[in-house]
């Protein structure tokens, strides 16, 4: 996982809790990196999971909630940092459809070591899409937070439900049903 994701996580913990909390969870996990994440570096995604677990233990907030909130935060930061992916896009569903075949494709060009999920988006009706999240990393709550963050960015009230499904190969994936609300 890219260093930019770790730095954003550390920034969020500092802003939402404190700099001491950042030090504490780094101490709890004892990873060698010790918070010195280079924005151009890449680290084991399990290290992020470890930091979230430590934060959950110290705050009593569930891991799923922390990861989801981080997804919302990350979308705000992506919109600031990578403005060009958002320019000219006015429709929330068009944006969701562009993640797999445009945005993440460009992300891979910028960062060849990026570990990206795969998405399949299908229209159900004019107000509902289904978005399948496929990844070996099980960051479905991060995906959910990113989708919520994107809905906020487009000022689009939504309801989102998620369901775990299985491929024919037994591999799990998550299906998000996303409905725009008036
Ligand atoms: C609703 C829109 C989006 C969703 C649901 C989404 C979802 C995700 C998820 C879940 C991951 C974690 C990796 C994994 O699960 O396998 C990820 C990674 C990433 N995404 Fe997206 N993404 C979205 C839009 C964007 C946008 C707009 C950017 C802007 C540049 C972006 C850039 C990245 C980057 C840099 C990573 C990290 C890759 C790594 O650490 O190796 N994504 N995305």
PDB file of C-alpha atoms and ligand atoms in Angstrom:
ATOM      1  CA  UNK A   1       0.000   0.000   0.000  1.00  0.00           C
ATOM      2  CA  UNK A   2       1.272   3.422  -0.935  1.00  0.00           C
ATOM      3  CA  UNK A   3       2.909   5.711   1.599  1.00  0.00           C
ATOM      4  CA  UNK A   4       0.427   8.475   0.741  1.00  0.00           C
ATOM      5  CA  UNK A   5      -2.367   6.331   2.176  1.00  0.00           C
ATOM      6  CA  UNK A   6      -0.421   5.814   5.420  1.00  0.00           C
ATOM      7  CA  UNK A   7       0.426   9.512   5.737  1.00  0.00           C
ATOM      8  CA  UNK A   8      -3.224  10.395   5.273  1.00  0.00           C
ATOM      9  CA  UNK A   9      -4.170   7.901   7.959  1.00  0.00           C
ATOM     10  CA  UNK A  10      -1.624   9.316  10.399  1.00  0.00           C
ATOM     11  CA  UNK A  11      -2.848  12.859   9.618  1.00  0.00           C
ATOM     12  CA  UNK A  12      -6.444  11.841  10.253  1.00  0.00           C
ATOM     13  CA  UNK A  13      -5.575  10.240  13.601  1.00  0.00           C
ATOM     14  CA  UNK A  14      -3.660  13.334  14.646  1.00  0.00           C
ATOM     15  CA  UNK A  15      -6.498  15.671  13.625  1.00  0.00           C
ATOM     16  CA  UNK A  16      -9.322  13.548  15.067  1.00  0.00           C
ATOM     17  CA  UNK A  17      -7.529  12.417  18.234  1.00  0.00           C
ATOM     18  CA  UNK A  18      -4.033  13.752  18.941  1.00  0.00           C
ATOM     19  CA  UNK A  19      -0.355  13.527  18.095  1.00  0.00           C
ATOM     20  CA  UNK A  20       0.041  11.423  21.251  1.00  0.00           C
ATOM     21  CA  UNK A  21      -2.493   8.946  19.891  1.00  0.00           C
ATOM     22  CA  UNK A  22      -0.364   8.620  16.747  1.00  0.00           C
ATOM     23  CA  UNK A  23       2.711   7.891  18.898  1.00  0.00           C
ATOM     24  CA  UNK A  24       0.757   5.425  21.013  1.00  0.00           C
ATOM     25  CA  UNK A  25      -0.554   3.341  18.118  1.00  0.00           C
ATOM     26  CA  UNK A  26       2.891   3.365  16.491  1.00  0.00           C
ATOM     27  CA  UNK A  27       4.323   2.092  19.785  1.00  0.00           C
ATOM     28  CA  UNK A  28       1.574  -0.519  20.113  1.00  0.00           C
ATOM     29  CA  UNK A  29       2.262  -1.947  16.684  1.00  0.00           C
ATOM     30  CA  UNK A  30       6.052  -1.625  16.791  1.00  0.00           C
ATOM     31  CA  UNK A  31       6.466  -1.700  13.012  1.00  0.00           C
ATOM     32  CA  UNK A  32       9.937  -0.825  11.822  1.00  0.00           C
ATOM     33  CA  UNK A  33       8.720   2.111   9.722  1.00  0.00           C
ATOM     34  CA  UNK A  34       7.644   3.866  12.944  1.00  0.00           C
ATOM     35  CA  UNK A  35       5.476   6.426  11.189  1.00  0.00           C
ATOM     36  CA  UNK A  36       8.148   7.580   8.726  1.00  0.00           C
ATOM     37  CA  UNK A  37       6.102   6.844   5.608  1.00  0.00           C
ATOM     38  CA  UNK A  38       7.513   8.209   2.390  1.00  0.00           C
ATOM     39  CA  UNK A  39       4.761   9.446   0.055  1.00  0.00           C
ATOM     40  CA  UNK A  40       6.457   7.645  -2.835  1.00  0.00           C
ATOM     41  CA  UNK A  41       7.155   4.457  -0.862  1.00  0.00           C
ATOM     42  CA  UNK A  42       5.030   1.335  -0.557  1.00  0.00           C
ATOM     43  CA  UNK A  43       4.393  -0.681   2.596  1.00  0.00           C
ATOM     44  CA  UNK A  44       2.622  -3.875   3.580  1.00  0.00           C
ATOM     45  CA  UNK A  45      -1.111  -3.145   3.770  1.00  0.00           C
ATOM     46  CA  UNK A  46      -1.197  -5.305   6.927  1.00  0.00           C
ATOM     47  CA  UNK A  47       0.695  -2.473   8.605  1.00  0.00           C
ATOM     48  CA  UNK A  48      -2.293  -0.188   8.055  1.00  0.00           C
ATOM     49  CA  UNK A  49      -4.584  -2.906   9.403  1.00  0.00           C
ATOM     50  CA  UNK A  50      -2.322  -3.111  12.490  1.00  0.00           C
ATOM     51  CA  UNK A  51      -2.562   0.631  13.096  1.00  0.00           C
ATOM     52  CA  UNK A  52      -6.350   0.519  12.764  1.00  0.00           C
ATOM     53  CA  UNK A  53      -6.587  -2.401  15.200  1.00  0.00           C
ATOM     54  CA  UNK A  54      -4.434  -0.482  17.710  1.00  0.00           C
ATOM     55  CA  UNK A  55      -6.566   2.650  17.288  1.00  0.00           C
ATOM     56  CA  UNK A  56      -9.724   0.612  17.738  1.00  0.00           C
ATOM     57  CA  UNK A  57      -8.406  -0.860  21.002  1.00  0.00           C
ATOM     58  CA  UNK A  58      -7.492   2.553  22.355  1.00  0.00           C
ATOM     59  CA  UNK A  59     -10.674   4.369  21.306  1.00  0.00           C
ATOM     60  CA  UNK A  60     -13.307   1.623  21.582  1.00  0.00           C
ATOM     61  CA  UNK A  61     -14.480   2.511  18.057  1.00  0.00           C
ATOM     62  CA  UNK A  62     -14.981  -0.541  15.854  1.00  0.00           C
ATOM     63  CA  UNK A  63     -12.416  -1.372  13.177  1.00  0.00           C
ATOM     64  CA  UNK A  64     -15.089  -1.231  10.469  1.00  0.00           C
ATOM     65  CA  UNK A  65     -16.208   2.256  11.549  1.00  0.00           C
ATOM     66  CA  UNK A  66     -12.628   3.555  11.678  1.00  0.00           C
ATOM     67  CA  UNK A  67     -11.825   2.194   8.213  1.00  0.00           C
ATOM     68  CA  UNK A  68     -15.060   3.608   6.779  1.00  0.00           C
ATOM     69  CA  UNK A  69     -14.398   7.042   8.278  1.00  0.00           C
ATOM     70  CA  UNK A  70     -10.877   6.882   6.895  1.00  0.00           C
ATOM     71  CA  UNK A  71     -12.351   6.213   3.424  1.00  0.00           C
ATOM     72  CA  UNK A  72     -14.475   9.376   3.697  1.00  0.00           C
ATOM     73  CA  UNK A  73     -11.424  11.377   4.780  1.00  0.00           C
ATOM     74  CA  UNK A  74      -9.328   9.903   1.964  1.00  0.00           C
ATOM     75  CA  UNK A  75     -11.836  10.951  -0.690  1.00  0.00           C
ATOM     76  CA  UNK A  76     -11.715  14.566   0.535  1.00  0.00           C
ATOM     77  CA  UNK A  77      -7.922  14.424   0.280  1.00  0.00           C
ATOM     78  CA  UNK A  78      -7.944  12.714  -3.141  1.00  0.00           C
ATOM     79  CA  UNK A  79     -10.263  15.454  -4.428  1.00  0.00           C
ATOM     80  CA  UNK A  80      -7.708  18.065  -3.271  1.00  0.00           C
ATOM     81  CA  UNK A  81      -4.612  16.203  -4.309  1.00  0.00           C
ATOM     82  CA  UNK A  82      -5.760  14.779  -7.656  1.00  0.00           C
ATOM     83  CA  UNK A  83      -8.119  17.534  -8.819  1.00  0.00           C
ATOM     84  CA  UNK A  84      -7.728  16.513 -12.472  1.00  0.00           C
ATOM     85  CA  UNK A  85      -9.649  13.241 -11.908  1.00  0.00           C
ATOM     86  CA  UNK A  86     -12.655  15.225 -10.749  1.00  0.00           C
ATOM     87  CA  UNK A  87     -12.594  18.044 -13.270  1.00  0.00           C
ATOM     88  CA  UNK A  88     -15.344  17.867 -15.865  1.00  0.00           C
ATOM     89  CA  UNK A  89     -17.216  15.116 -14.011  1.00  0.00           C
ATOM     90  CA  UNK A  90     -20.578  16.335 -12.746  1.00  0.00           C
ATOM     91  CA  UNK A  91     -22.494  13.113 -12.239  1.00  0.00           C
ATOM     92  CA  UNK A  92     -21.875  10.890  -9.227  1.00  0.00           C
ATOM     93  CA  UNK A  93     -22.647   7.648 -11.086  1.00  0.00           C
ATOM     94  CA  UNK A  94     -20.381   8.663 -14.000  1.00  0.00           C
ATOM     95  CA  UNK A  95     -17.643   9.208 -11.434  1.00  0.00           C
ATOM     96  CA  UNK A  96     -18.159   5.764  -9.883  1.00  0.00           C
ATOM     97  CA  UNK A  97     -18.055   4.195 -13.349  1.00  0.00           C
ATOM     98  CA  UNK A  98     -14.761   5.937 -14.130  1.00  0.00           C
ATOM     99  CA  UNK A  99     -12.882   4.590 -11.089  1.00  0.00           C
ATOM    100  CA  UNK A 100     -11.974   1.191 -12.505  1.00  0.00           C
ATOM    101  CA  UNK A 101     -11.301   2.006 -16.147  1.00  0.00           C
ATOM    102  CA  UNK A 102      -9.917   5.547 -15.820  1.00  0.00           C
ATOM    103  CA  UNK A 103      -8.937   6.756 -12.353  1.00  0.00           C
ATOM    104  CA  UNK A 104      -7.247   3.633 -11.049  1.00  0.00           C
ATOM    105  CA  UNK A 105      -5.665   3.092 -14.475  1.00  0.00           C
ATOM    106  CA  UNK A 106      -4.040   6.535 -14.176  1.00  0.00           C
ATOM    107  CA  UNK A 107      -3.124   5.844 -10.536  1.00  0.00           C
ATOM    108  CA  UNK A 108      -1.256   2.736 -11.704  1.00  0.00           C
ATOM    109  CA  UNK A 109       0.651   4.823 -14.279  1.00  0.00           C
ATOM    110  CA  UNK A 110       1.663   7.303 -11.569  1.00  0.00           C
ATOM    111  CA  UNK A 111       2.499   4.577  -9.041  1.00  0.00           C
ATOM    112  CA  UNK A 112       3.307   1.244 -10.709  1.00  0.00           C
ATOM    113  CA  UNK A 113       3.488  -0.479  -7.306  1.00  0.00           C
ATOM    114  CA  UNK A 114      -0.074   0.541  -6.347  1.00  0.00           C
ATOM    115  CA  UNK A 115      -2.255  -2.345  -5.218  1.00  0.00           C
ATOM    116  CA  UNK A 116      -5.677  -1.579  -6.586  1.00  0.00           C
ATOM    117  CA  UNK A 117      -9.014  -3.311  -6.345  1.00  0.00           C
ATOM    118  CA  UNK A 118     -11.212  -4.143  -9.340  1.00  0.00           C
ATOM    119  CA  UNK A 119     -14.711  -2.737  -9.701  1.00  0.00           C
ATOM    120  CA  UNK A 120     -17.618  -3.744 -11.901  1.00  0.00           C
ATOM    121  CA  UNK A 121     -20.481  -1.226 -12.032  1.00  0.00           C
ATOM    122  CA  UNK A 122     -23.919  -2.048 -13.459  1.00  0.00           C
ATOM    123  CA  UNK A 123     -26.952   0.168 -13.886  1.00  0.00           C
ATOM    124  CA  UNK A 124     -30.063  -1.210 -12.254  1.00  0.00           C
ATOM    125  CA  UNK A 125     -32.323   1.762 -12.982  1.00  0.00           C
ATOM    126  CA  UNK A 126     -31.797   5.541 -13.305  1.00  0.00           C
ATOM    127  CA  UNK A 127     -31.367   5.952  -9.542  1.00  0.00           C
ATOM    128  CA  UNK A 128     -29.566   2.722  -8.596  1.00  0.00           C
ATOM    129  CA  UNK A 129     -26.239   1.144  -9.528  1.00  0.00           C
ATOM    130  CA  UNK A 130     -24.555  -1.972  -8.233  1.00  0.00           C
ATOM    131  CA  UNK A 131     -20.792  -1.701  -7.705  1.00  0.00           C
ATOM    132  CA  UNK A 132     -18.843  -4.915  -7.128  1.00  0.00           C
ATOM    133  CA  UNK A 133     -15.603  -4.611  -5.191  1.00  0.00           C
ATOM    134  CA  UNK A 134     -13.038  -7.331  -5.872  1.00  0.00           C
ATOM    135  CA  UNK A 135      -9.760  -7.320  -3.974  1.00  0.00           C
ATOM    136  CA  UNK A 136      -7.596  -9.732  -2.048  1.00  0.00           C
ATOM    137  CA  UNK A 137      -7.230  -7.043   0.613  1.00  0.00           C
ATOM    138  CA  UNK A 138     -10.751  -6.913   2.071  1.00  0.00           C
ATOM    139  CA  UNK A 139     -10.903  -3.143   2.348  1.00  0.00           C
ATOM    140  CA  UNK A 140     -14.635  -3.109   1.608  1.00  0.00           C
ATOM    141  CA  UNK A 141     -15.264  -0.639   4.422  1.00  0.00           C
ATOM    142  CA  UNK A 142     -12.623   1.634   2.944  1.00  0.00           C
ATOM    143  CA  UNK A 143     -14.453   1.360  -0.381  1.00  0.00           C
ATOM    144  CA  UNK A 144     -17.723   2.187   1.352  1.00  0.00           C
ATOM    145  CA  UNK A 145     -16.213   5.297   2.963  1.00  0.00           C
ATOM    146  CA  UNK A 146     -14.691   6.368  -0.362  1.00  0.00           C
ATOM    147  CA  UNK A 147     -18.089   5.995  -2.067  1.00  0.00           C
ATOM    148  CA  UNK A 148     -19.731   8.027   0.720  1.00  0.00           C
ATOM    149  CA  UNK A 149     -16.988  10.642   0.436  1.00  0.00           C
ATOM    150  CA  UNK A 150     -17.566  10.845  -3.314  1.00  0.00           C
ATOM    151  CA  UNK A 151     -21.342  11.218  -2.799  1.00  0.00           C
ATOM    152  CA  UNK A 152     -20.598  14.131  -0.446  1.00  0.00           C
ATOM    153  CA  UNK A 153     -18.249  15.664  -2.981  1.00  0.00           C
ATOM    154  CA  UNK A 154     -21.036  15.591  -5.596  1.00  0.00           C
ATOM    155  CA  UNK A 155     -23.615  16.787  -3.029  1.00  0.00           C
ATOM    156  CA  UNK A 156     -25.577  13.665  -3.774  1.00  0.00           C
ATOM    157  CA  UNK A 157     -27.600  12.131  -0.924  1.00  0.00           C
ATOM    158  CA  UNK A 158     -27.401   8.336  -1.213  1.00  0.00           C
ATOM    159  CA  UNK A 159     -28.322   5.129   0.514  1.00  0.00           C
ATOM    160  CA  UNK A 160     -25.742   2.356   0.328  1.00  0.00           C
ATOM    161  CA  UNK A 161     -26.164  -1.279   1.248  1.00  0.00           C
ATOM    162  CA  UNK A 162     -23.423  -3.883   1.096  1.00  0.00           C
ATOM    163  CA  UNK A 163     -23.519  -7.629   0.775  1.00  0.00           C
ATOM    164  CA  UNK A 164     -20.752 -10.236   0.711  1.00  0.00           C
ATOM    165  CA  UNK A 165     -20.957 -12.594  -2.269  1.00  0.00           C
ATOM    166  CA  UNK A 166     -18.901 -15.501  -3.543  1.00  0.00           C
ATOM    167  CA  UNK A 167     -17.416 -16.049  -6.996  1.00  0.00           C
ATOM    168  CA  UNK A 168     -17.618 -19.474  -8.599  1.00  0.00           C
ATOM    169  CA  UNK A 169     -14.007 -19.902  -7.383  1.00  0.00           C
ATOM    170  CA  UNK A 170     -15.193 -19.335  -3.785  1.00  0.00           C
ATOM    171  CA  UNK A 171     -13.309 -16.034  -3.651  1.00  0.00           C
ATOM    172  CA  UNK A 172     -15.357 -13.420  -1.783  1.00  0.00           C
ATOM    173  CA  UNK A 173     -16.344 -10.028  -3.129  1.00  0.00           C
ATOM    174  CA  UNK A 174     -18.592  -7.221  -1.938  1.00  0.00           C
ATOM    175  CA  UNK A 175     -21.602  -5.898  -3.759  1.00  0.00           C
ATOM    176  CA  UNK A 176     -22.632  -2.312  -3.020  1.00  0.00           C
ATOM    177  CA  UNK A 177     -26.127  -1.235  -4.007  1.00  0.00           C
ATOM    178  CA  UNK A 178     -26.067   2.529  -4.296  1.00  0.00           C
ATOM    179  CA  UNK A 179     -29.290   4.497  -4.671  1.00  0.00           C
ATOM    180  CA  UNK A 180     -29.475   8.248  -5.097  1.00  0.00           C
ATOM    181  CA  UNK A 181     -32.040   9.996  -2.918  1.00  0.00           C
ATOM    182  CA  UNK A 182     -33.941  13.149  -3.851  1.00  0.00           C
TER     183      UNK A 182
HETATM  184  C1  LIG B   1     -15.562   5.998  -5.136  1.00  0.00           C
HETATM  185  C2  LIG B   1     -14.361   6.009  -5.687  1.00  0.00           C
HETATM  186  C3  LIG B   1     -13.237   5.068  -5.268  1.00  0.00           C
HETATM  187  C4  LIG B   1     -13.283   3.883  -4.625  1.00  0.00           C
HETATM  188  C5  LIG B   1     -14.519   3.140  -4.130  1.00  0.00           C
HETATM  189  C6  LIG B   1     -11.901   3.438  -4.458  1.00  0.00           C
HETATM  190  C7  LIG B   1     -11.518   2.301  -3.787  1.00  0.00           C
HETATM  191  C8  LIG B   1     -10.245   1.968  -3.421  1.00  0.00           C
HETATM  192  C9  LIG B   1      -9.890   0.957  -2.455  1.00  0.00           C
HETATM  193  C10 LIG B   1     -10.888   0.126  -1.664  1.00  0.00           C
HETATM  194  C11 LIG B   1      -8.534   0.927  -2.366  1.00  0.00           C
HETATM  195  C12 LIG B   1      -7.658   0.048  -1.435  1.00  0.00           C
HETATM  196  C13 LIG B   1      -6.975  -1.090  -2.149  1.00  0.00           C
HETATM  197  C14 LIG B   1      -7.814  -2.340  -2.225  1.00  0.00           C
HETATM  198  O1  LIG B   1      -8.893  -2.414  -1.607  1.00  0.00           O
HETATM  199  O2  LIG B   1      -7.421  -3.304  -2.915  1.00  0.00           O
HETATM  200  C15 LIG B   1      -8.049   1.958  -3.244  1.00  0.00           C
HETATM  201  C16 LIG B   1      -6.735   2.283  -3.411  1.00  0.00           C
HETATM  202  C17 LIG B   1      -6.320   3.451  -3.978  1.00  0.00           C
HETATM  203  N1  LIG B   1      -7.072   4.332  -4.729  1.00  0.00           N
HETATM  204 FE1  LIG B   1      -9.036   4.228  -5.069  1.00  0.00          FE
HETATM  205  N2  LIG B   1     -11.066   4.350  -5.016  1.00  0.00           N
HETATM  206  C18 LIG B   1     -11.839   5.373  -5.491  1.00  0.00           C
HETATM  207  C19 LIG B   1     -11.393   6.517  -6.109  1.00  0.00           C
HETATM  208  C20 LIG B   1     -10.102   6.896  -6.150  1.00  0.00           C
HETATM  209  C21 LIG B   1      -9.674   8.215  -6.588  1.00  0.00           C
HETATM  210  C22 LIG B   1     -10.558   9.385  -7.024  1.00  0.00           C
HETATM  211  C23 LIG B   1      -8.351   8.219  -6.490  1.00  0.00           C
HETATM  212  C24 LIG B   1      -7.525   9.416  -6.840  1.00  0.00           C
HETATM  213  C25 LIG B   1      -6.364   9.391  -7.233  1.00  0.00           C
HETATM  214  C26 LIG B   1      -7.923   6.886  -6.020  1.00  0.00           C
HETATM  215  C27 LIG B   1      -6.639   6.495  -5.774  1.00  0.00           C
HETATM  216  C28 LIG B   1      -6.260   5.377  -5.073  1.00  0.00           C
HETATM  217  C29 LIG B   1      -4.919   5.147  -4.555  1.00  0.00           C
HETATM  218  C30 LIG B   1      -3.719   6.081  -4.703  1.00  0.00           C
HETATM  219  C31 LIG B   1      -4.957   3.932  -3.880  1.00  0.00           C
HETATM  220  C32 LIG B   1      -3.812   3.285  -3.096  1.00  0.00           C
HETATM  221  C33 LIG B   1      -3.136   2.169  -3.830  1.00  0.00           C
HETATM  222  C34 LIG B   1      -2.084   1.550  -2.947  1.00  0.00           C
HETATM  223  O3  LIG B   1      -2.013   1.883  -1.778  1.00  0.00           O
HETATM  224  O4  LIG B   1      -1.260   0.735  -3.407  1.00  0.00           O
HETATM  225  N3  LIG B   1      -9.024   6.126  -5.830  1.00  0.00           N
HETATM  226  N4  LIG B   1      -9.104   2.570  -3.900  1.00  0.00           N
END
